XYZ file of C-alpha atoms in Angstrom:
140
model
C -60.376 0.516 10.180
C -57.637 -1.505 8.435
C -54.250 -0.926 8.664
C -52.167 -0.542 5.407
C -49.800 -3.721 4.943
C -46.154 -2.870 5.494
C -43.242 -5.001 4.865
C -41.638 -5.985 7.736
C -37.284 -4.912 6.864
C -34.619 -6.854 6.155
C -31.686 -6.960 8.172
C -28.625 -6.303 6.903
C -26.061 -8.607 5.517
C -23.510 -6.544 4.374
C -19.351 -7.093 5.800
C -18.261 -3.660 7.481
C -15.170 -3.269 6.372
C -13.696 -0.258 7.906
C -12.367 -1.845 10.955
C -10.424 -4.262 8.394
C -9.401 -0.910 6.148
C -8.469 0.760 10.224
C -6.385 -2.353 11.559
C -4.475 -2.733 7.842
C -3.550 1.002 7.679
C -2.225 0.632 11.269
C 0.152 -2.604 10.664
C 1.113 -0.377 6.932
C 2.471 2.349 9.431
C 4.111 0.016 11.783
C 5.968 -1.699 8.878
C 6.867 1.739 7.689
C 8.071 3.007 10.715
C 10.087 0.105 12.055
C 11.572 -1.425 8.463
C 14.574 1.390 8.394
C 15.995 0.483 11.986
C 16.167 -3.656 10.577
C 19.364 -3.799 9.391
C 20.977 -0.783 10.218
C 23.053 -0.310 13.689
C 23.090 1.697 16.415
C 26.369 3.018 15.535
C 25.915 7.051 14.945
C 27.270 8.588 11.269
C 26.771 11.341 9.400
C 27.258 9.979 5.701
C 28.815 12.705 3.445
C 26.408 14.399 0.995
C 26.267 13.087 -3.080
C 24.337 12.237 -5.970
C 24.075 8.576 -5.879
C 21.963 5.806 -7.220
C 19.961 3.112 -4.998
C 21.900 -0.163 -4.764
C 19.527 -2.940 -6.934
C 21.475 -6.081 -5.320
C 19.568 -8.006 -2.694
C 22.497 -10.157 -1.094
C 24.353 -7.027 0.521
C 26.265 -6.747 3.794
C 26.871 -3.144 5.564
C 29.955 -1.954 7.054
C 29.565 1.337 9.477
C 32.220 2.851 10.988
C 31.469 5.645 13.549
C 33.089 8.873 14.011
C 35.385 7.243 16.733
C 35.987 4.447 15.170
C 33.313 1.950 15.935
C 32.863 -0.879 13.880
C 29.682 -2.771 12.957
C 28.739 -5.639 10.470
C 25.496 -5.455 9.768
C 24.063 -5.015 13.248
C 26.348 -5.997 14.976
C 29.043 -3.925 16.480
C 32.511 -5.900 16.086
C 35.863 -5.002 16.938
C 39.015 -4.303 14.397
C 40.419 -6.919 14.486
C 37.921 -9.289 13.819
C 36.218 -7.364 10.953
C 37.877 -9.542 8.259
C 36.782 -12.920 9.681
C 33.313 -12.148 10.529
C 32.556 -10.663 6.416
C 34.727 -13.395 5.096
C 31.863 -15.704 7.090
C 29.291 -13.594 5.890
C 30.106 -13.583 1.937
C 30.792 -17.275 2.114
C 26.892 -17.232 2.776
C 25.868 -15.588 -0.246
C 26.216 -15.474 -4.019
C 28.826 -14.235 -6.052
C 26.753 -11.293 -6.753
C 27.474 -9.672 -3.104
C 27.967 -6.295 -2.140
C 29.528 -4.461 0.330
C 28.202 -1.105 1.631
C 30.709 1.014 3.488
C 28.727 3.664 6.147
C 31.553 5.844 7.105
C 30.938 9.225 8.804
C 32.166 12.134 7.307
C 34.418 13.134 10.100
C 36.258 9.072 9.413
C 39.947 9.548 7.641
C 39.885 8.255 4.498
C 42.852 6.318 5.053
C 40.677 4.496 7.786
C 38.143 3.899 4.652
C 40.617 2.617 2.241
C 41.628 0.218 5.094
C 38.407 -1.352 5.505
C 37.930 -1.280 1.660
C 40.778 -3.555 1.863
C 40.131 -5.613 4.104
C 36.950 -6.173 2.913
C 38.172 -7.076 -0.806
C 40.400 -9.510 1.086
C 37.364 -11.233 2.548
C 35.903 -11.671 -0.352
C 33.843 -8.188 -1.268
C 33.057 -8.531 -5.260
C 31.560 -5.230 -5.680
C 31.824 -2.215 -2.896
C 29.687 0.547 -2.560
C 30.154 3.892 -0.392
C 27.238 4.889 1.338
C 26.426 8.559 0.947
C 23.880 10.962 2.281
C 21.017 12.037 -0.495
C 20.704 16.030 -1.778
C 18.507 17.299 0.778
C 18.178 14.525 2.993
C 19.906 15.732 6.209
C 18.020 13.187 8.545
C 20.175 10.463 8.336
């Protein structure tokens, strides 16, 4: 009795690419999670609510000032009297096209705002823009 010739199979060659697809999502979430704490600093605000636009200039500098008064360039936290000399060093980095964003919290005097407005045009601030806290965004 003969047997009926079968083709042995082929093995296959194909690339599995879900672990690739996996791994990629994964370092897409990372990236999303950790890109908002960057440039920001540790000091707490509240920002007041309004209807704003986002800012379109890339060479920007941030200026937060806390609820008691903290101070921070950028990331780092700096003291009042030395806020003029370290943006002044800052802007002489960058274009003409800078910005400065002011993070005040909404319990911060506004006299304490227009100071560091100031002293910001003084150190060389072309354009300054007040942070402010998005319609129905009450996370940050």
């Amino acid at each position: 009795m003969n047997r009926p010739f079968i083709e042995p199979t082929s093995t296959v060659t194909k690339i599995n690419v879900t672990p690739i697809i996996d791994v990629a999502l994964v370092l897409v979430i990372i990236l999303m999670v950790t890109a908002p704490m960057i440039a920001v600093s540790d000091v707490d605000v509240s920002l007041p609510p309004a209807e704003t636009r986002s800012l379109e200039a890339t060479h920007r500098v941030t200026l937060t000032i806390g609820h008691n008064g903290e101070l921070a360039v950028d990331d780092d936290v700096v003291d009042y009297g030395r806020v003029r000399a370290v943006l002044s060093a800052r802007f002489a980095t960058m274009k003409d096209d800078n910005v400065l964003v002011v993070r005040a919290d909404e319990g911060v005097p506004y006299v304490t705002v227009q100071d560091m407005v100031s002293t910001a045009k003084a150190a060389g601030a072309k354009r300054i823009a007040i942070a402010t806290r998005q319609r129905g965004n009450q996370n940050e």
